[in-house]
Amino acid sequence: MSWVFYALLGAAALHVVEEYTFPGGFPDFMRKMTGRFAAYVDTRFAVIINGLFLVLCLAGALLSGRAPLFSLSVAGLCGLNGLSHLAATLRARRYAPGLASGLLLYLPLAVAAYALYLRAGLATVPQAAGTILAGLAFQAAPLVYLGLAYGLKRVNYK
């Protein structure tokens, strides 16, 4: 069953390529969506957030047999990320880079991970719901980063 988490790792790599290379444009899109935090959506932000994201996906794949709930939280993160790209597309009324891989790869793979683990008894429904909340917490990491960067900059100017 770990195959689904390795597939999510591959999907994550493709997602980053979609956001930054083809068709790309994610930093500009993100700057337009983040208002006062736009100045902090830079190369450093992209490297840190995407680096941590890929390490998290790798850990989810490597630990899928020993820490199924952690791995499911990574699947939850990916599924929620796909939905967040859909929400951003609807809000902006234009394509959010990452939408295609989010909908075509993340969502089906996340659903597959949950279905496999629930059927195998590796997670209960309440546990699965908890991993979705953990995935939501992971999804908040870029916003926390931007908020901290903004707050630290304001403190340094005072």
mmCIF file of C-alpha atoms in Angstrom:
data_model
loop_
_atom_site.group_PDB
_atom_site.id
_atom_site.type_symbol
_atom_site.label_atom_id
_atom_site.label_comp_id
_atom_site.label_asym_id
_atom_site.label_seq_id
_atom_site.Cartn_x
_atom_site.Cartn_y
_atom_site.Cartn_z
ATOM 1 C CA MET A 1 0.000 0.000 0.000
ATOM 2 C CA SER A 2 2.964 2.324 0.271
ATOM 3 C CA TRP A 3 2.778 2.745 -3.503
ATOM 4 C CA VAL A 4 0.138 5.445 -3.095
ATOM 5 C CA PHE A 5 2.474 7.548 -0.961
ATOM 6 C CA TYR A 6 5.316 7.185 -3.443
ATOM 7 C CA ALA A 7 2.830 8.214 -6.138
ATOM 8 C CA LEU A 8 1.968 11.283 -4.023
ATOM 9 C CA LEU A 9 5.683 12.091 -3.800
ATOM 10 C CA GLY A 10 5.915 11.939 -7.606
ATOM 11 C CA ALA A 11 2.751 14.034 -7.896
ATOM 12 C CA ALA A 12 4.273 16.578 -5.509
ATOM 13 C CA ALA A 13 7.361 16.899 -7.718
ATOM 14 C CA LEU A 14 5.149 17.373 -10.792
ATOM 15 C CA HIS A 15 3.031 19.885 -8.882
ATOM 16 C CA VAL A 16 6.085 22.015 -8.074
ATOM 17 C CA VAL A 17 7.135 21.855 -11.738
ATOM 18 C CA GLU A 18 3.650 22.982 -12.760
ATOM 19 C CA GLU A 19 3.713 25.863 -10.292
ATOM 20 C CA TYR A 20 7.181 27.173 -11.113
ATOM 21 C CA THR A 21 8.134 25.938 -14.602
ATOM 22 C CA PHE A 22 5.286 24.835 -16.844
ATOM 23 C CA PRO A 23 3.070 26.724 -17.049
ATOM 24 C CA GLY A 24 4.645 28.414 -14.019
ATOM 25 C CA GLY A 25 3.714 31.794 -12.658
ATOM 26 C CA PHE A 26 2.830 30.660 -9.158
ATOM 27 C CA PRO A 27 4.932 33.333 -7.370
ATOM 28 C CA ASP A 28 3.172 36.132 -9.279
ATOM 29 C CA PHE A 29 -0.221 34.544 -8.644
ATOM 30 C CA MET A 30 0.596 34.151 -4.949
ATOM 31 C CA ARG A 31 1.775 37.760 -4.673
ATOM 32 C CA LYS A 32 -1.543 38.974 -6.091
ATOM 33 C CA MET A 33 -3.462 36.805 -3.634
ATOM 34 C CA THR A 34 -1.507 37.620 -0.457
ATOM 35 C CA GLY A 35 -1.787 41.417 -0.316
ATOM 36 C CA ARG A 36 0.492 42.893 2.329
ATOM 37 C CA PHE A 37 2.526 39.691 2.501
ATOM 38 C CA ALA A 38 3.372 39.799 -1.233
ATOM 39 C CA ALA A 39 6.911 41.081 -0.677
ATOM 40 C CA TYR A 40 7.772 37.856 1.148
ATOM 41 C CA VAL A 41 6.736 35.558 -1.701
ATOM 42 C CA ASP A 42 10.242 35.266 -3.065
ATOM 43 C CA THR A 43 12.787 32.613 -4.008
ATOM 44 C CA ARG A 44 13.615 31.952 -0.362
ATOM 45 C CA PHE A 45 9.929 31.347 0.389
ATOM 46 C CA ALA A 46 9.613 28.970 -2.585
ATOM 47 C CA VAL A 47 12.712 26.962 -1.679
ATOM 48 C CA ILE A 48 11.861 26.658 2.015
ATOM 49 C CA ILE A 49 8.170 25.819 1.629
ATOM 50 C CA ASN A 50 8.574 23.451 -1.324
ATOM 51 C CA GLY A 51 11.669 21.836 0.157
ATOM 52 C CA LEU A 52 9.829 21.115 3.404
ATOM 53 C CA PHE A 53 6.805 19.919 1.446
ATOM 54 C CA LEU A 54 8.851 17.438 -0.605
ATOM 55 C CA VAL A 55 10.658 16.174 2.516
ATOM 56 C CA LEU A 56 7.270 15.710 4.193
ATOM 57 C CA CYS A 57 6.001 13.726 1.187
ATOM 58 C CA LEU A 58 9.156 11.587 1.205
ATOM 59 C CA ALA A 59 8.734 10.929 4.936
ATOM 60 C CA GLY A 60 5.087 9.995 4.321
ATOM 61 C CA ALA A 61 6.177 7.434 1.734
ATOM 62 C CA LEU A 62 9.042 6.016 3.799
ATOM 63 C CA LEU A 63 6.967 5.771 6.989
ATOM 64 C CA SER A 64 3.714 4.560 5.441
ATOM 65 C CA GLY A 65 4.033 1.098 6.985
ATOM 66 C CA ARG A 66 5.181 2.225 10.423
ATOM 67 C CA ALA A 67 3.261 5.502 10.847
ATOM 68 C CA PRO A 68 0.082 5.191 8.804
ATOM 69 C CA LEU A 69 -1.652 8.141 10.426
ATOM 70 C CA PHE A 70 1.289 10.429 9.693
ATOM 71 C CA SER A 71 1.292 9.242 6.086
ATOM 72 C CA LEU A 72 -2.450 9.812 5.824
ATOM 73 C CA SER A 73 -1.945 13.360 7.108
ATOM 74 C CA VAL A 74 0.437 13.920 4.192
ATOM 75 C CA ALA A 75 -2.237 12.549 1.845
ATOM 76 C CA GLY A 76 -4.686 14.923 3.513
ATOM 77 C CA LEU A 77 -2.293 17.807 2.921
ATOM 78 C CA CYS A 78 -2.015 16.935 -0.768
ATOM 79 C CA GLY A 79 -5.761 16.573 -1.225
ATOM 80 C CA LEU A 80 -6.427 19.844 0.566
ATOM 81 C CA ASN A 81 -3.722 21.538 -1.492
ATOM 82 C CA GLY A 82 -5.499 20.443 -4.654
ATOM 83 C CA LEU A 83 -8.737 21.895 -3.305
ATOM 84 C CA SER A 84 -6.972 25.126 -2.306
ATOM 85 C CA HIS A 85 -5.810 25.587 -5.905
ATOM 86 C CA LEU A 86 -9.407 25.127 -7.039
ATOM 87 C CA ALA A 87 -10.592 27.691 -4.475
ATOM 88 C CA ALA A 88 -7.857 30.132 -5.553
ATOM 89 C CA THR A 89 -8.821 29.691 -9.211
ATOM 90 C CA LEU A 90 -12.458 30.424 -8.401
ATOM 91 C CA ARG A 91 -11.565 33.401 -6.211
ATOM 92 C CA ALA A 92 -9.173 34.955 -8.737
ATOM 93 C CA ARG A 93 -11.294 33.943 -11.721
ATOM 94 C CA ARG A 94 -8.168 32.775 -13.473
ATOM 95 C CA TYR A 95 -6.004 29.653 -13.538
ATOM 96 C CA ALA A 96 -3.978 29.106 -10.372
ATOM 97 C CA PRO A 97 -0.711 27.353 -11.276
ATOM 98 C CA GLY A 98 -0.863 23.901 -9.712
ATOM 99 C CA LEU A 99 -4.571 23.414 -10.353
ATOM 100 C CA ALA A 100 -4.170 20.640 -12.929
ATOM 101 C CA SER A 101 -1.864 18.446 -10.844
ATOM 102 C CA GLY A 102 -3.879 19.259 -7.735
ATOM 103 C CA LEU A 103 -7.130 18.026 -9.233
ATOM 104 C CA LEU A 104 -5.854 15.282 -11.528
ATOM 105 C CA LEU A 105 -3.185 13.781 -9.256
ATOM 106 C CA TYR A 106 -3.510 14.907 -5.638
ATOM 107 C CA LEU A 107 -7.227 14.398 -5.169
ATOM 108 C CA PRO A 108 -7.489 10.877 -6.653
ATOM 109 C CA LEU A 109 -4.315 9.731 -4.876
ATOM 110 C CA ALA A 110 -5.442 11.167 -1.541
ATOM 111 C CA VAL A 111 -8.837 9.475 -1.882
ATOM 112 C CA ALA A 112 -7.060 6.217 -2.793
ATOM 113 C CA ALA A 113 -4.788 6.472 0.263
ATOM 114 C CA TYR A 114 -7.733 6.971 2.598
ATOM 115 C CA ALA A 115 -9.770 4.203 0.964
ATOM 116 C CA LEU A 116 -6.867 1.730 1.126
ATOM 117 C CA TYR A 117 -6.038 2.442 4.751
ATOM 118 C CA LEU A 118 -9.652 2.450 5.927
ATOM 119 C CA ARG A 119 -10.395 -0.847 4.135
ATOM 120 C CA ALA A 120 -7.243 -2.440 5.540
ATOM 121 C CA GLY A 121 -8.131 -1.343 9.064
ATOM 122 C CA LEU A 122 -4.994 0.760 9.372
ATOM 123 C CA ALA A 123 -7.108 3.766 10.328
ATOM 124 C CA THR A 124 -10.558 4.274 11.755
ATOM 125 C CA VAL A 125 -12.932 6.927 10.429
ATOM 126 C CA PRO A 126 -12.274 9.233 13.427
ATOM 127 C CA GLN A 127 -8.511 8.773 12.971
ATOM 128 C CA ALA A 128 -8.817 9.523 9.262
ATOM 129 C CA ALA A 129 -10.756 12.686 10.095
ATOM 130 C CA GLY A 130 -7.964 13.671 12.474
ATOM 131 C CA THR A 131 -5.365 13.199 9.747
ATOM 132 C CA ILE A 132 -7.347 15.530 7.491
ATOM 133 C CA LEU A 133 -7.148 18.157 10.257
ATOM 134 C CA ALA A 134 -3.406 17.525 10.515
ATOM 135 C CA GLY A 135 -3.152 17.967 6.737
ATOM 136 C CA LEU A 136 -4.979 21.265 7.123
ATOM 137 C CA ALA A 137 -2.415 22.330 9.732
ATOM 138 C CA PHE A 138 0.393 21.440 7.309
ATOM 139 C CA GLN A 139 -1.421 23.432 4.607
ATOM 140 C CA ALA A 140 -1.242 26.499 6.858
ATOM 141 C CA ALA A 141 2.584 26.432 6.953
ATOM 142 C CA PRO A 142 3.105 28.844 4.024
ATOM 143 C CA LEU A 143 0.704 31.338 5.590
ATOM 144 C CA VAL A 144 2.448 31.055 8.955
ATOM 145 C CA TYR A 145 5.796 31.619 7.205
ATOM 146 C CA LEU A 146 4.492 34.756 5.478
ATOM 147 C CA GLY A 147 2.954 36.062 8.689
ATOM 148 C CA LEU A 148 6.171 35.532 10.617
ATOM 149 C CA ALA A 149 8.275 37.161 7.890
ATOM 150 C CA TYR A 150 5.928 40.146 7.861
ATOM 151 C CA GLY A 151 5.869 40.396 11.660
ATOM 152 C CA LEU A 152 9.642 40.128 12.014
ATOM 153 C CA LYS A 153 10.162 42.815 9.383
ATOM 154 C CA ARG A 154 7.779 45.160 11.231
ATOM 155 C CA VAL A 155 9.533 44.523 14.570
ATOM 156 C CA ASN A 156 12.940 45.252 13.025
ATOM 157 C CA TYR A 157 11.720 48.622 11.731
ATOM 158 C CA LYS A 158 10.506 49.823 15.134
#
